[in-house]
Amino acid sequence: MEENSQKNVVNHFEAGSNCQVFNGNITGCTFAMPGSAVTQQCAPAAVDHTKTNETTEVLPEAVAAVQQYMWGASAYAVLFCEYRDHRNYPNNMAQFERDIDTIARQRHLTYGCNAGTLSDAFRHNPYLEKHVDNWPANGVKTRSMHLLRKFQEALP
């Protein structure tokens, strides 16, 4: 890694042109033509669920609380759908599998969650693609609805 290295920036533009040149970090700045109106809206920051209390504290307790209602590792797909639809968890099955598998190992749960578990469950149960609020109208299996309700009750 270079230390104390200087950068030489050369800007080529036509003499007399009306332009501004910025050599440096301009993050957070707003530029507009004279006389224009500028309205700034800040987008909400993306939530990284791998580092939130929601995932590190709430999820482990809720997962442990519903183990008795699970019929296999594929049942984690029901939990994923609840988190995806009501907890702003990113639609990232692989990350959820890693989160759950870590919880399962730490808590010595009955079911782990290996890579591919959720995608297999989704392939065999198309209702998982739908929002959980729409499951009752789509003939979702009774055991899935029961697990969903118990998981929702276990969450704060």
PDB file of C-alpha atoms in Angstrom:
ATOM      1  CA  MET A   1       0.000   0.000   0.000  1.00  0.00           C
ATOM      2  CA  GLU A   2       1.377   3.382  -0.964  1.00  0.00           C
ATOM      3  CA  GLU A   3       1.851   6.024   1.680  1.00  0.00           C
ATOM      4  CA  ASN A   4       2.102   9.751   1.111  1.00  0.00           C
ATOM      5  CA  SER A   5       1.462   9.325  -2.586  1.00  0.00           C
ATOM      6  CA  GLN A   6       0.170  12.379  -4.376  1.00  0.00           C
ATOM      7  CA  LYS A   7      -2.351  12.173  -7.145  1.00  0.00           C
ATOM      8  CA  ASN A   8      -2.169  14.440 -10.102  1.00  0.00           C
ATOM      9  CA  VAL A   9      -5.574  15.236 -11.555  1.00  0.00           C
ATOM     10  CA  VAL A  10      -5.786  16.943 -14.917  1.00  0.00           C
ATOM     11  CA  ASN A  11      -9.132  18.216 -16.154  1.00  0.00           C
ATOM     12  CA  HIS A  12      -9.515  18.873 -19.857  1.00  0.00           C
ATOM     13  CA  PHE A  13     -12.330  21.152 -20.911  1.00  0.00           C
ATOM     14  CA  GLU A  14     -12.747  23.876 -23.446  1.00  0.00           C
ATOM     15  CA  ALA A  15     -11.682  27.371 -22.423  1.00  0.00           C
ATOM     16  CA  GLY A  16     -14.656  29.558 -21.564  1.00  0.00           C
ATOM     17  CA  SER A  17     -16.950  26.585 -20.992  1.00  0.00           C
ATOM     18  CA  ASN A  18     -19.414  26.760 -18.134  1.00  0.00           C
ATOM     19  CA  CYS A  19     -18.539  23.764 -16.018  1.00  0.00           C
ATOM     20  CA  GLN A  20     -17.496  22.948 -12.509  1.00  0.00           C
ATOM     21  CA  VAL A  21     -14.759  20.508 -11.676  1.00  0.00           C
ATOM     22  CA  PHE A  22     -14.680  18.639  -8.379  1.00  0.00           C
ATOM     23  CA  ASN A  23     -11.584  16.723  -7.403  1.00  0.00           C
ATOM     24  CA  GLY A  24     -12.430  14.905  -4.209  1.00  0.00           C
ATOM     25  CA  ASN A  25     -15.219  13.258  -2.314  1.00  0.00           C
ATOM     26  CA  ILE A  26     -18.570  14.912  -3.011  1.00  0.00           C
ATOM     27  CA  THR A  27     -20.760  12.420  -1.172  1.00  0.00           C
ATOM     28  CA  GLY A  28     -23.804  14.085   0.349  1.00  0.00           C
ATOM     29  CA  CYS A  29     -23.646  17.143  -1.921  1.00  0.00           C
ATOM     30  CA  THR A  30     -26.406  18.371  -4.191  1.00  0.00           C
ATOM     31  CA  PHE A  31     -25.683  20.183  -7.422  1.00  0.00           C
ATOM     32  CA  ALA A  32     -28.169  21.991  -9.620  1.00  0.00           C
ATOM     33  CA  MET A  33     -28.243  24.558 -12.382  1.00  0.00           C
ATOM     34  CA  PRO A  34     -28.815  28.153 -11.250  1.00  0.00           C
ATOM     35  CA  GLY A  35     -32.508  28.898 -10.875  1.00  0.00           C
ATOM     36  CA  SER A  36     -33.579  25.267 -10.528  1.00  0.00           C
ATOM     37  CA  ALA A  37     -35.477  23.926  -7.535  1.00  0.00           C
ATOM     38  CA  VAL A  38     -33.981  21.030  -5.625  1.00  0.00           C
ATOM     39  CA  THR A  39     -35.957  18.649  -3.432  1.00  0.00           C
ATOM     40  CA  GLN A  40     -34.030  16.053  -1.489  1.00  0.00           C
ATOM     41  CA  GLN A  41     -35.534  12.889  -0.134  1.00  0.00           C
ATOM     42  CA  CYS A  42     -33.505  10.577   1.995  1.00  0.00           C
ATOM     43  CA  ALA A  43     -34.124   6.910   1.386  1.00  0.00           C
ATOM     44  CA  PRO A  44     -34.358   4.807   4.535  1.00  0.00           C
ATOM     45  CA  ALA A  45     -31.134   3.030   5.291  1.00  0.00           C
ATOM     46  CA  ALA A  46     -31.108  -0.616   4.375  1.00  0.00           C
ATOM     47  CA  VAL A  47     -31.355  -2.861   7.412  1.00  0.00           C
ATOM     48  CA  ASP A  48     -28.725  -5.535   7.693  1.00  0.00           C
ATOM     49  CA  HIS A  49     -30.599  -8.230   9.570  1.00  0.00           C
ATOM     50  CA  THR A  50     -27.436 -10.180  10.173  1.00  0.00           C
ATOM     51  CA  LYS A  51     -26.409  -7.557  12.740  1.00  0.00           C
ATOM     52  CA  THR A  52     -29.666  -6.433  14.331  1.00  0.00           C
ATOM     53  CA  ASN A  53     -31.064  -7.325  17.721  1.00  0.00           C
ATOM     54  CA  GLU A  54     -34.049  -8.704  15.813  1.00  0.00           C
ATOM     55  CA  THR A  55     -31.917 -11.485  14.360  1.00  0.00           C
ATOM     56  CA  THR A  56     -29.429 -11.962  17.165  1.00  0.00           C
ATOM     57  CA  GLU A  57     -31.832 -11.863  20.115  1.00  0.00           C
ATOM     58  CA  VAL A  58     -35.477 -12.145  19.056  1.00  0.00           C
ATOM     59  CA  LEU A  59     -35.181 -14.766  16.311  1.00  0.00           C
ATOM     60  CA  PRO A  60     -33.280 -17.368  18.369  1.00  0.00           C
ATOM     61  CA  GLU A  61     -35.872 -17.257  21.155  1.00  0.00           C
ATOM     62  CA  ALA A  62     -38.805 -17.504  18.744  1.00  0.00           C
ATOM     63  CA  VAL A  63     -37.221 -20.349  16.746  1.00  0.00           C
ATOM     64  CA  ALA A  64     -36.542 -22.328  19.914  1.00  0.00           C
ATOM     65  CA  ALA A  65     -40.119 -21.715  21.084  1.00  0.00           C
ATOM     66  CA  VAL A  66     -41.659 -23.311  17.972  1.00  0.00           C
ATOM     67  CA  GLN A  67     -39.422 -26.359  17.532  1.00  0.00           C
ATOM     68  CA  GLN A  68     -42.154 -28.594  18.930  1.00  0.00           C
ATOM     69  CA  TYR A  69     -44.494 -27.558  16.075  1.00  0.00           C
ATOM     70  CA  MET A  70     -41.965 -28.286  13.316  1.00  0.00           C
ATOM     71  CA  TRP A  71     -42.098 -31.440  11.208  1.00  0.00           C
ATOM     72  CA  GLY A  72     -38.640 -31.099   9.664  1.00  0.00           C
ATOM     73  CA  ALA A  73     -36.019 -28.621   8.509  1.00  0.00           C
ATOM     74  CA  SER A  74     -38.255 -27.608   5.603  1.00  0.00           C
ATOM     75  CA  ALA A  75     -40.608 -26.003   8.142  1.00  0.00           C
ATOM     76  CA  TYR A  76     -38.063 -23.199   8.463  1.00  0.00           C
ATOM     77  CA  ALA A  77     -39.514 -21.926   5.175  1.00  0.00           C
ATOM     78  CA  VAL A  78     -42.636 -20.905   7.104  1.00  0.00           C
ATOM     79  CA  LEU A  79     -40.498 -18.910   9.546  1.00  0.00           C
ATOM     80  CA  PHE A  80     -38.588 -17.337   6.665  1.00  0.00           C
ATOM     81  CA  CYS A  81     -41.840 -16.193   5.037  1.00  0.00           C
ATOM     82  CA  GLU A  82     -43.016 -14.530   8.250  1.00  0.00           C
ATOM     83  CA  TYR A  83     -39.699 -12.729   8.621  1.00  0.00           C
ATOM     84  CA  ARG A  84     -39.686 -11.748   4.941  1.00  0.00           C
ATOM     85  CA  ASP A  85     -43.273 -10.460   4.958  1.00  0.00           C
ATOM     86  CA  HIS A  86     -43.589  -8.828   8.394  1.00  0.00           C
ATOM     87  CA  ARG A  87     -40.059  -8.213   9.697  1.00  0.00           C
ATOM     88  CA  ASN A  88     -38.431  -6.566   6.640  1.00  0.00           C
ATOM     89  CA  TYR A  89     -35.969  -9.417   6.317  1.00  0.00           C
ATOM     90  CA  PRO A  90     -34.388  -9.370   2.858  1.00  0.00           C
ATOM     91  CA  ASN A  91     -35.690 -11.986   0.437  1.00  0.00           C
ATOM     92  CA  ASN A  92     -32.443 -13.917   0.861  1.00  0.00           C
ATOM     93  CA  MET A  93     -33.019 -17.581   1.652  1.00  0.00           C
ATOM     94  CA  ALA A  94     -29.311 -18.415   1.829  1.00  0.00           C
ATOM     95  CA  GLN A  95     -28.718 -15.784   4.516  1.00  0.00           C
ATOM     96  CA  PHE A  96     -31.714 -16.979   6.513  1.00  0.00           C
ATOM     97  CA  GLU A  97     -30.449 -20.573   6.272  1.00  0.00           C
ATOM     98  CA  ARG A  98     -27.086 -19.437   7.663  1.00  0.00           C
ATOM     99  CA  ASP A  99     -28.770 -17.447  10.446  1.00  0.00           C
ATOM    100  CA  ILE A 100     -31.015 -20.380  11.387  1.00  0.00           C
ATOM    101  CA  ASP A 101     -28.259 -22.973  11.182  1.00  0.00           C
ATOM    102  CA  THR A 102     -26.133 -20.896  13.543  1.00  0.00           C
ATOM    103  CA  ILE A 103     -29.056 -20.639  15.961  1.00  0.00           C
ATOM    104  CA  ALA A 104     -29.743 -24.382  15.696  1.00  0.00           C
ATOM    105  CA  ARG A 105     -26.126 -25.272  16.481  1.00  0.00           C
ATOM    106  CA  GLN A 106     -25.849 -22.789  19.361  1.00  0.00           C
ATOM    107  CA  ARG A 107     -29.119 -23.906  20.930  1.00  0.00           C
ATOM    108  CA  HIS A 108     -28.837 -27.608  20.066  1.00  0.00           C
ATOM    109  CA  LEU A 109     -32.198 -27.547  18.286  1.00  0.00           C
ATOM    110  CA  THR A 110     -33.819 -30.600  16.756  1.00  0.00           C
ATOM    111  CA  TYR A 111     -33.527 -29.283  13.194  1.00  0.00           C
ATOM    112  CA  GLY A 112     -30.635 -27.530  11.503  1.00  0.00           C
ATOM    113  CA  CYS A 113     -31.005 -25.639   8.245  1.00  0.00           C
ATOM    114  CA  ASN A 114     -28.532 -26.654   5.573  1.00  0.00           C
ATOM    115  CA  ALA A 115     -27.970 -24.744   2.343  1.00  0.00           C
ATOM    116  CA  GLY A 116     -30.784 -25.459  -0.112  1.00  0.00           C
ATOM    117  CA  THR A 117     -33.365 -26.370   2.534  1.00  0.00           C
ATOM    118  CA  LEU A 118     -35.575 -23.373   1.841  1.00  0.00           C
ATOM    119  CA  SER A 119     -35.341 -23.526  -1.947  1.00  0.00           C
ATOM    120  CA  ASP A 120     -36.406 -27.194  -1.796  1.00  0.00           C
ATOM    121  CA  ALA A 121     -39.381 -26.265   0.384  1.00  0.00           C
ATOM    122  CA  PHE A 122     -40.358 -23.457  -1.992  1.00  0.00           C
ATOM    123  CA  ARG A 123     -40.132 -25.821  -4.974  1.00  0.00           C
ATOM    124  CA  HIS A 124     -42.580 -28.251  -3.361  1.00  0.00           C
ATOM    125  CA  ASN A 125     -44.917 -25.646  -1.803  1.00  0.00           C
ATOM    126  CA  PRO A 126     -45.758 -22.805  -4.221  1.00  0.00           C
ATOM    127  CA  TYR A 127     -47.823 -20.977  -1.570  1.00  0.00           C
ATOM    128  CA  LEU A 128     -44.538 -19.965   0.099  1.00  0.00           C
ATOM    129  CA  GLU A 129     -44.054 -17.421  -2.693  1.00  0.00           C
ATOM    130  CA  LYS A 130     -47.202 -15.615  -1.552  1.00  0.00           C
ATOM    131  CA  HIS A 131     -47.406 -13.134   1.320  1.00  0.00           C
ATOM    132  CA  VAL A 132     -48.281 -14.939   4.572  1.00  0.00           C
ATOM    133  CA  ASP A 133     -51.396 -12.776   4.978  1.00  0.00           C
ATOM    134  CA  ASN A 134     -52.764 -14.447   1.818  1.00  0.00           C
ATOM    135  CA  TRP A 135     -52.091 -18.010   2.886  1.00  0.00           C
ATOM    136  CA  PRO A 136     -55.530 -18.792   4.377  1.00  0.00           C
ATOM    137  CA  ALA A 137     -57.204 -17.940   1.062  1.00  0.00           C
ATOM    138  CA  ASN A 138     -54.796 -20.192  -0.821  1.00  0.00           C
ATOM    139  CA  GLY A 139     -55.466 -23.479   0.931  1.00  0.00           C
ATOM    140  CA  VAL A 140     -52.197 -23.611   2.831  1.00  0.00           C
ATOM    141  CA  LYS A 141     -51.572 -26.797   4.792  1.00  0.00           C
ATOM    142  CA  THR A 142     -52.976 -26.796   8.310  1.00  0.00           C
ATOM    143  CA  ARG A 143     -49.604 -27.609   9.862  1.00  0.00           C
ATOM    144  CA  SER A 144     -48.019 -24.614   8.110  1.00  0.00           C
ATOM    145  CA  MET A 145     -50.739 -22.279   9.333  1.00  0.00           C
ATOM    146  CA  HIS A 146     -50.407 -23.651  12.859  1.00  0.00           C
ATOM    147  CA  LEU A 147     -46.617 -23.174  12.842  1.00  0.00           C
ATOM    148  CA  LEU A 148     -47.024 -19.664  11.416  1.00  0.00           C
ATOM    149  CA  ARG A 149     -49.451 -18.673  14.193  1.00  0.00           C
ATOM    150  CA  LYS A 150     -47.216 -20.128  16.920  1.00  0.00           C
ATOM    151  CA  PHE A 151     -44.172 -18.360  15.485  1.00  0.00           C
ATOM    152  CA  GLN A 152     -46.049 -15.035  15.298  1.00  0.00           C
ATOM    153  CA  GLU A 153     -47.099 -15.493  18.938  1.00  0.00           C
ATOM    154  CA  ALA A 154     -43.485 -16.172  19.946  1.00  0.00           C
ATOM    155  CA  LEU A 155     -42.301 -12.919  18.357  1.00  0.00           C
ATOM    156  CA  PRO A 156     -42.541  -9.651  20.321  1.00  0.00           C
TER     157      PRO A 156
END
